[in-house]
Amino acid sequence: MLKRTLIDLLTQAAAEAQRTGKLPSITLPKIVIERPQNTEHGDYASSLPLKLARVTRLNPLTIANDLVSFIAPNPKVGQVVATAPGFINFTLKSDWLARQVEVILKADETHDNTKLETAGRVQIEFVSVNPTGPLHVGHGRGAILGSTLANVFAAAGYRVEKEYYINDAGNQIDAFYRSLYTRYQQYLGEVAEMPEDGYLGDYMVDLVREIMAGNDDRFRHLPKPEIASGLGKLGLEKIIGQIKADLELLGVSFDVWFSEQSLHEGGQYQEALSRLQQGGYLSEKEGATWFVSTALGEDKDNVVIRSDGSPTYFATDIAYHYDKFLKRKFDTVINIWGADHLGHVSRMKAAVAAMGIDPEQFKVITSQMVTLRRGGELVRVSKRSGDIITLRELVEEVGADACRFFFLSRTADSQMDFDLELAKKQSADNPVYYVQYAYARITSILRLARERGINYENGDVSLLTTEPELTLIRKMLLLPEIVELIANTLEPHHLTYYAQDLATVFHRFYKQCRVVSSNKALSKARLKLVEAAKTVLSRTLHLMGMTAPEKM
RNA sequence: GCGCCUAUAGCUCAGCGGACAGAGCAUCGGUCUUCGGAACCGAGGGUCGUGGGUUCGAAUCCCUCUAGGCGCGCCA
């Protein structure tokens, strides 16, 4: 990593400055290397002198000049200059940059796999929607966030598992069973009223029809409760199947489908609760059992076992996280929840802490609401009302690539409007096409070279010296930093901005530098560069879960 | 009422305590046209919601207020 190199150089320079008395012997502040937004300030910069000036009361520019004089020569680093008010700017060497083309080609798609020291086993749990109805648009946001983060973590050297938690127990499932049974009665022509808390969507009617298709008498001779549960189980299976299929459309898959029910059957529920009990975190009150989260700074306690003896959702979720951390021993657990679960975040963190787990290992991303608009009209998305826009409808209308890019390009913690009309109408102007077009252009150039029988294996990359060429290389070298940034901040939206930047510098290079020309040596060198760009752009698109089209 | 999130160009949004606040779309003007014009170049457009504070330095950190969203159940 370049930043690492520069930090080392600065650390050594500072030590040398202290040894020679130019700098007082104080403990150095954390050295931060940033990328200046103005390219005139070089490739990297540090404001270390400004920070040192504060503690040493010396002139920052003087410190900067002194440090620069102590910076050891390095094959990667060219110019190092001190500038007012107290920055040190680094510029990378052009010949080193050019050589990176070979490095990228040699390493292929894995070139940016950074091995972070902290890398370990990480679990990302996302979507985890109750299997009581189809996925809607908001779920798509979580699905895309989660699957992209998983890609990024894998690229950063972590061992990642993607998991879907199936809520196959509890009240909502019960309501689902009762709703389905009612629809079944109606299907048979009986008069039956949907339950108060039922699922009213038409999909429930379709579901019954589907289950009964060609098998009308399968429940005929069974007693009522058995019909309800038999029907319910079949319905669940079908809906889970639909959820899987819908996610597949978006390019989202899971390694583990984890059953809530299994926490009760496998004993984790009991173990988790007795662990809390032993820690003194449970108390009896009003006939129920409470988790005393106020002891951990929460504003209120929460019920874990109702007065009728049944566990709350919170209780099973505690058991679930007990299983994640203490049974399966993940180093990091990331949950992606919708904004409607906000109230659950802090008490869950408290519960994790109560089980003796380092809260740093537990991260929750809450993705804010997505409101749908059709033209000017707002569409409220609710699963229980009949009026829903499903994720499937959205993907079929807009396309998976555009969908992914659109959702990814906003930070998770800001709410977003998704205007279906606009998404369709502007599809030609959608940045996704801009980025993919760059990729198609690249493959087209390489195709031409192949058709002309140009073998560029022996191309000499030291011929790559012009500004558009070096700018492209600089941008390509940024990807590992983006991957690291996202792994640390859990903010995958940076990828979309990077993809557009990369496409832009490629288009600019293309415009200014003829690749296949009469200058054979230069052609070969540039073909190598184009091939490297293809690798990096393809990598970027795949991290986002998008396709890299050869033609469009 | 309490907690969390959001407020930056006409629109949609980036912006890690640092150097004149950026991009896409839209608007206006230009380029070239043998490798894909779904391209490239340029211009205009901003009291970074308001008011304070910390700092050498704030869109970024702290507090006030305003507006919008979400949450505050023995629902999940």
Short mmCIF file of N, CA, C and O in Angstrom, two decimals, chain A residues 147-225:
data_model
loop_
_atom_site.label_atom_id
_atom_site.label_comp_id
_atom_site.label_asym_id
_atom_site.label_seq_id
_atom_site.Cartn_x
_atom_site.Cartn_y
_atom_site.Cartn_z
N SER A 147 -24.78 -7.54 -0.14
CA SER A 147 -24.01 -8.38 -1.06
C SER A 147 -22.77 -7.64 -1.55
O SER A 147 -21.72 -8.25 -1.76
N THR A 148 -22.87 -6.32 -1.68
CA THR A 148 -21.70 -5.57 -2.11
C THR A 148 -20.65 -5.53 -1.01
O THR A 148 -19.46 -5.72 -1.27
N LEU A 149 -21.09 -5.32 0.22
CA LEU A 149 -20.15 -5.34 1.34
C LEU A 149 -19.44 -6.69 1.41
O LEU A 149 -18.24 -6.75 1.65
N ALA A 150 -20.20 -7.75 1.20
CA ALA A 150 -19.60 -9.08 1.24
C ALA A 150 -18.51 -9.20 0.17
O ALA A 150 -17.42 -9.71 0.43
N ASN A 151 -18.80 -8.70 -1.03
CA ASN A 151 -17.79 -8.73 -2.09
C ASN A 151 -16.54 -7.96 -1.68
O ASN A 151 -15.41 -8.41 -1.92
N VAL A 152 -16.76 -6.81 -1.08
CA VAL A 152 -15.63 -5.96 -0.70
C VAL A 152 -14.80 -6.63 0.39
O VAL A 152 -13.57 -6.64 0.33
N PHE A 153 -15.47 -7.19 1.38
CA PHE A 153 -14.74 -7.86 2.46
C PHE A 153 -13.91 -9.03 1.92
O PHE A 153 -12.78 -9.24 2.34
N ALA A 154 -14.50 -9.75 1.00
CA ALA A 154 -13.76 -10.87 0.40
C ALA A 154 -12.52 -10.33 -0.31
O ALA A 154 -11.43 -10.89 -0.18
N ALA A 155 -12.68 -9.22 -1.03
CA ALA A 155 -11.55 -8.64 -1.74
C ALA A 155 -10.50 -8.12 -0.77
O ALA A 155 -9.32 -8.04 -1.11
N ALA A 156 -10.93 -7.74 0.42
CA ALA A 156 -9.99 -7.20 1.40
C ALA A 156 -9.33 -8.30 2.22
O ALA A 156 -8.60 -8.02 3.16
N GLY A 157 -9.61 -9.54 1.87
CA GLY A 157 -8.92 -10.64 2.50
C GLY A 157 -9.64 -11.29 3.67
O GLY A 157 -9.09 -12.13 4.36
N TYR A 158 -10.87 -10.88 3.90
CA TYR A 158 -11.64 -11.50 4.98
C TYR A 158 -12.28 -12.80 4.49
O TYR A 158 -12.51 -12.99 3.30
N ARG A 159 -12.60 -13.65 5.43
CA ARG A 159 -13.44 -14.80 5.11
C ARG A 159 -14.87 -14.40 5.46
O ARG A 159 -15.17 -14.11 6.61
N VAL A 160 -15.72 -14.38 4.45
CA VAL A 160 -17.05 -13.81 4.61
C VAL A 160 -18.13 -14.86 4.50
O VAL A 160 -18.05 -15.75 3.64
N GLU A 161 -19.13 -14.74 5.34
CA GLU A 161 -20.32 -15.56 5.16
C GLU A 161 -21.55 -14.67 5.10
O GLU A 161 -21.72 -13.78 5.93
N LYS A 162 -22.37 -14.93 4.10
CA LYS A 162 -23.61 -14.17 3.95
C LYS A 162 -24.76 -15.01 4.49
O LYS A 162 -24.88 -16.18 4.15
N GLU A 163 -25.55 -14.40 5.32
CA GLU A 163 -26.60 -15.17 5.97
C GLU A 163 -27.96 -14.48 5.94
O GLU A 163 -28.06 -13.28 6.07
N TYR A 164 -28.97 -15.32 5.78
CA TYR A 164 -30.36 -14.87 5.81
C TYR A 164 -31.03 -15.54 7.00
O TYR A 164 -31.00 -16.76 7.12
N TYR A 165 -31.57 -14.74 7.89
CA TYR A 165 -32.22 -15.26 9.09
C TYR A 165 -33.71 -15.42 8.79
O TYR A 165 -34.39 -14.44 8.51
N ILE A 166 -34.17 -16.63 8.84
CA ILE A 166 -35.58 -16.88 8.53
C ILE A 166 -36.40 -16.86 9.80
O ILE A 166 -36.25 -17.73 10.66
N ASN A 167 -37.27 -15.89 9.92
CA ASN A 167 -38.16 -15.84 11.08
C ASN A 167 -39.29 -16.83 10.86
O ASN A 167 -40.36 -16.48 10.40
N ASP A 168 -39.04 -18.07 11.23
CA ASP A 168 -40.05 -19.09 11.00
C ASP A 168 -40.74 -19.48 12.31
O ASP A 168 -41.25 -20.57 12.46
N ALA A 169 -40.72 -18.56 13.25
CA ALA A 169 -41.45 -18.77 14.50
C ALA A 169 -42.04 -17.42 14.91
O ALA A 169 -41.68 -16.40 14.35
N GLY A 170 -42.97 -17.45 15.85
CA GLY A 170 -43.45 -16.17 16.36
C GLY A 170 -44.79 -15.72 15.83
O GLY A 170 -45.41 -16.38 15.00
N ASN A 171 -45.20 -14.55 16.31
CA ASN A 171 -46.54 -14.03 16.04
C ASN A 171 -46.86 -13.79 14.58
O ASN A 171 -47.97 -14.05 14.13
N GLN A 172 -45.89 -13.24 13.86
CA GLN A 172 -46.20 -12.86 12.49
C GLN A 172 -46.39 -14.09 11.61
O GLN A 172 -47.18 -14.08 10.68
N ILE A 173 -45.64 -15.12 11.95
CA ILE A 173 -45.83 -16.36 11.22
C ILE A 173 -47.22 -16.93 11.52
O ILE A 173 -47.91 -17.44 10.64
N ASP A 174 -47.59 -16.79 12.78
CA ASP A 174 -48.91 -17.24 13.19
C ASP A 174 -50.00 -16.50 12.40
O ASP A 174 -50.95 -17.11 11.89
N ALA A 175 -49.84 -15.21 12.30
CA ALA A 175 -50.81 -14.40 11.54
C ALA A 175 -50.82 -14.83 10.07
O ALA A 175 -51.87 -14.87 9.42
N PHE A 176 -49.65 -15.15 9.58
CA PHE A 176 -49.53 -15.61 8.20
C PHE A 176 -50.31 -16.92 8.00
O PHE A 176 -51.08 -17.07 7.05
N TYR A 177 -50.14 -17.84 8.93
CA TYR A 177 -50.85 -19.12 8.86
C TYR A 177 -52.36 -18.90 8.85
O TYR A 177 -53.10 -19.48 8.06
N ARG A 178 -52.81 -18.04 9.76
CA ARG A 178 -54.25 -17.81 9.87
C ARG A 178 -54.79 -17.13 8.61
O ARG A 178 -55.88 -17.46 8.13
N SER A 179 -54.00 -16.20 8.06
CA SER A 179 -54.45 -15.51 6.84
C SER A 179 -54.57 -16.50 5.69
O SER A 179 -55.52 -16.48 4.92
N LEU A 180 -53.59 -17.37 5.61
CA LEU A 180 -53.57 -18.32 4.51
C LEU A 180 -54.76 -19.29 4.64
O LEU A 180 -55.39 -19.66 3.65
N TYR A 181 -55.04 -19.66 5.88
CA TYR A 181 -56.16 -20.57 6.09
C TYR A 181 -57.48 -19.93 5.67
O TYR A 181 -58.33 -20.57 5.05
N THR A 182 -57.60 -18.63 5.98
CA THR A 182 -58.81 -17.93 5.58
C THR A 182 -58.96 -17.90 4.06
O THR A 182 -60.03 -18.16 3.50
N ARG A 183 -57.85 -17.61 3.40
CA ARG A 183 -57.89 -17.58 1.93
C ARG A 183 -58.23 -18.97 1.38
O ARG A 183 -58.88 -19.09 0.35
N TYR A 184 -57.80 -19.98 2.10
CA TYR A 184 -58.10 -21.36 1.71
C TYR A 184 -59.60 -21.61 1.81
O TYR A 184 -60.23 -22.17 0.90
N GLN A 185 -60.18 -21.14 2.93
CA GLN A 185 -61.63 -21.31 3.08
C GLN A 185 -62.38 -20.59 1.97
O GLN A 185 -63.32 -21.11 1.39
N GLN A 186 -61.90 -19.39 1.67
CA GLN A 186 -62.55 -18.61 0.62
C GLN A 186 -62.39 -19.30 -0.73
O GLN A 186 -63.29 -19.30 -1.57
N TYR A 187 -61.26 -19.91 -0.91
CA TYR A 187 -60.99 -20.65 -2.14
C TYR A 187 -62.00 -21.77 -2.31
O TYR A 187 -62.48 -22.06 -3.40
N LEU A 188 -62.38 -22.38 -1.17
CA LEU A 188 -63.36 -23.46 -1.21
C LEU A 188 -64.79 -22.94 -1.28
O LEU A 188 -65.73 -23.70 -1.24
N GLY A 189 -64.92 -21.60 -1.30
CA GLY A 189 -66.25 -21.02 -1.42
C GLY A 189 -66.93 -20.79 -0.10
O GLY A 189 -68.10 -20.43 -0.06
N GLU A 190 -66.20 -20.97 0.99
CA GLU A 190 -66.80 -20.73 2.29
C GLU A 190 -66.72 -19.24 2.63
O GLU A 190 -65.87 -18.52 2.12
N VAL A 191 -67.60 -18.82 3.50
CA VAL A 191 -67.56 -17.42 3.94
C VAL A 191 -66.59 -17.32 5.11
O VAL A 191 -66.78 -18.00 6.14
N ALA A 192 -65.54 -16.54 4.96
CA ALA A 192 -64.56 -16.39 6.04
C ALA A 192 -63.97 -15.00 5.99
O ALA A 192 -63.72 -14.46 4.93
N GLU A 193 -63.76 -14.42 7.17
CA GLU A 193 -63.22 -13.07 7.29
C GLU A 193 -61.72 -13.13 7.54
O GLU A 193 -61.26 -13.91 8.36
N MET A 194 -60.98 -12.28 6.86
CA MET A 194 -59.53 -12.23 7.11
C MET A 194 -59.29 -11.74 8.53
O MET A 194 -59.99 -10.88 9.04
N PRO A 195 -58.28 -12.29 9.20
CA PRO A 195 -57.95 -11.86 10.56
C PRO A 195 -57.58 -10.38 10.60
O PRO A 195 -57.09 -9.84 9.60
N GLU A 196 -57.78 -9.80 11.76
CA GLU A 196 -57.47 -8.38 11.98
C GLU A 196 -56.02 -8.06 11.61
O GLU A 196 -55.74 -7.07 10.95
N ASP A 197 -55.11 -8.92 12.06
CA ASP A 197 -53.69 -8.68 11.83
C ASP A 197 -53.18 -9.47 10.62
O ASP A 197 -52.02 -9.79 10.51
N GLY A 198 -54.10 -9.77 9.69
CA GLY A 198 -53.75 -10.65 8.58
C GLY A 198 -52.98 -9.97 7.46
O GLY A 198 -52.82 -8.75 7.44
N TYR A 199 -52.51 -10.77 6.55
CA TYR A 199 -51.81 -10.28 5.36
C TYR A 199 -52.81 -10.22 4.21
O TYR A 199 -53.27 -11.25 3.72
N LEU A 200 -53.13 -9.01 3.81
CA LEU A 200 -54.26 -8.81 2.91
C LEU A 200 -53.91 -8.85 1.42
O LEU A 200 -54.78 -8.81 0.58
N GLY A 201 -52.64 -8.92 1.12
CA GLY A 201 -52.23 -8.83 -0.29
C GLY A 201 -52.81 -9.95 -1.14
O GLY A 201 -53.08 -11.05 -0.67
N ASP A 202 -52.97 -9.65 -2.41
CA ASP A 202 -53.51 -10.63 -3.35
C ASP A 202 -52.62 -11.86 -3.48
O ASP A 202 -53.09 -12.94 -3.86
N TYR A 203 -51.34 -11.68 -3.18
CA TYR A 203 -50.43 -12.81 -3.33
C TYR A 203 -50.84 -13.99 -2.46
O TYR A 203 -50.53 -15.15 -2.78
N MET A 204 -51.57 -13.70 -1.37
CA MET A 204 -52.02 -14.79 -0.50
C MET A 204 -53.08 -15.64 -1.23
O MET A 204 -53.14 -16.86 -1.06
N VAL A 205 -53.91 -14.96 -2.00
CA VAL A 205 -54.93 -15.67 -2.79
C VAL A 205 -54.22 -16.55 -3.84
O VAL A 205 -54.55 -17.73 -4.01
N ASP A 206 -53.25 -15.95 -4.49
CA ASP A 206 -52.50 -16.70 -5.51
C ASP A 206 -51.79 -17.90 -4.90
O ASP A 206 -51.69 -18.96 -5.50
N LEU A 207 -51.29 -17.66 -3.70
CA LEU A 207 -50.53 -18.70 -3.02
C LEU A 207 -51.40 -19.94 -2.78
O LEU A 207 -50.99 -21.07 -3.04
N VAL A 208 -52.60 -19.71 -2.30
CA VAL A 208 -53.52 -20.82 -2.07
C VAL A 208 -53.82 -21.53 -3.39
O VAL A 208 -53.77 -22.76 -3.48
N ARG A 209 -54.07 -20.74 -4.40
CA ARG A 209 -54.39 -21.31 -5.71
C ARG A 209 -53.24 -22.19 -6.19
O ARG A 209 -53.42 -23.29 -6.68
N GLU A 210 -52.04 -21.69 -5.98
CA GLU A 210 -50.85 -22.40 -6.42
C GLU A 210 -50.68 -23.73 -5.67
O GLU A 210 -50.37 -24.76 -6.24
N ILE A 211 -50.90 -23.62 -4.36
CA ILE A 211 -50.75 -24.82 -3.53
C ILE A 211 -51.80 -25.87 -3.90
O ILE A 211 -51.51 -27.07 -3.95
N MET A 212 -52.98 -25.39 -4.19
CA MET A 212 -54.07 -26.31 -4.46
C MET A 212 -54.08 -26.85 -5.88
O MET A 212 -54.79 -27.82 -6.18
N ALA A 213 -53.32 -26.18 -6.74
CA ALA A 213 -53.36 -26.54 -8.15
C ALA A 213 -53.14 -28.03 -8.38
O ALA A 213 -52.13 -28.59 -7.95
N GLY A 214 -54.10 -28.66 -9.01
CA GLY A 214 -53.98 -30.06 -9.39
C GLY A 214 -54.00 -31.01 -8.20
O GLY A 214 -53.72 -32.19 -8.34
N ASN A 215 -54.31 -30.48 -7.04
CA ASN A 215 -54.25 -31.31 -5.85
C ASN A 215 -55.34 -30.89 -4.87
O ASN A 215 -55.13 -30.75 -3.69
N ASP A 216 -56.53 -30.71 -5.44
CA ASP A 216 -57.62 -30.08 -4.72
C ASP A 216 -58.02 -30.75 -3.42
O ASP A 216 -58.49 -30.10 -2.50
N ASP A 217 -57.83 -32.04 -3.35
CA ASP A 217 -58.40 -32.74 -2.19
C ASP A 217 -57.36 -33.16 -1.16
O ASP A 217 -57.61 -33.96 -0.29
N ARG A 218 -56.17 -32.56 -1.26
CA ARG A 218 -55.11 -33.05 -0.38
C ARG A 218 -55.40 -32.83 1.11
O ARG A 218 -54.92 -33.54 1.96
N PHE A 219 -56.18 -31.77 1.42
CA PHE A 219 -56.45 -31.48 2.83
C PHE A 219 -57.82 -31.96 3.29
O PHE A 219 -58.18 -31.85 4.44
N ARG A 220 -58.56 -32.49 2.32
CA ARG A 220 -59.98 -32.75 2.55
C ARG A 220 -60.27 -33.50 3.84
O ARG A 220 -61.18 -33.16 4.57
N HIS A 221 -59.51 -34.54 4.11
CA HIS A 221 -59.89 -35.41 5.23
C HIS A 221 -59.15 -35.09 6.52
O HIS A 221 -59.25 -35.83 7.49
N LEU A 222 -58.44 -33.98 6.55
CA LEU A 222 -57.67 -33.64 7.75
C LEU A 222 -58.49 -32.74 8.66
O LEU A 222 -59.34 -31.97 8.20
N PRO A 223 -58.18 -32.81 9.98
CA PRO A 223 -58.82 -31.86 10.90
C PRO A 223 -58.27 -30.45 10.67
O PRO A 223 -57.16 -30.28 10.19
N LYS A 224 -59.05 -29.48 11.07
CA LYS A 224 -58.73 -28.08 10.78
C LYS A 224 -57.31 -27.63 11.15
O LYS A 224 -56.64 -27.02 10.33
N PRO A 225 -56.88 -27.87 12.40
CA PRO A 225 -55.54 -27.37 12.78
C PRO A 225 -54.44 -27.93 11.86
O PRO A 225 -53.50 -27.24 11.53
#
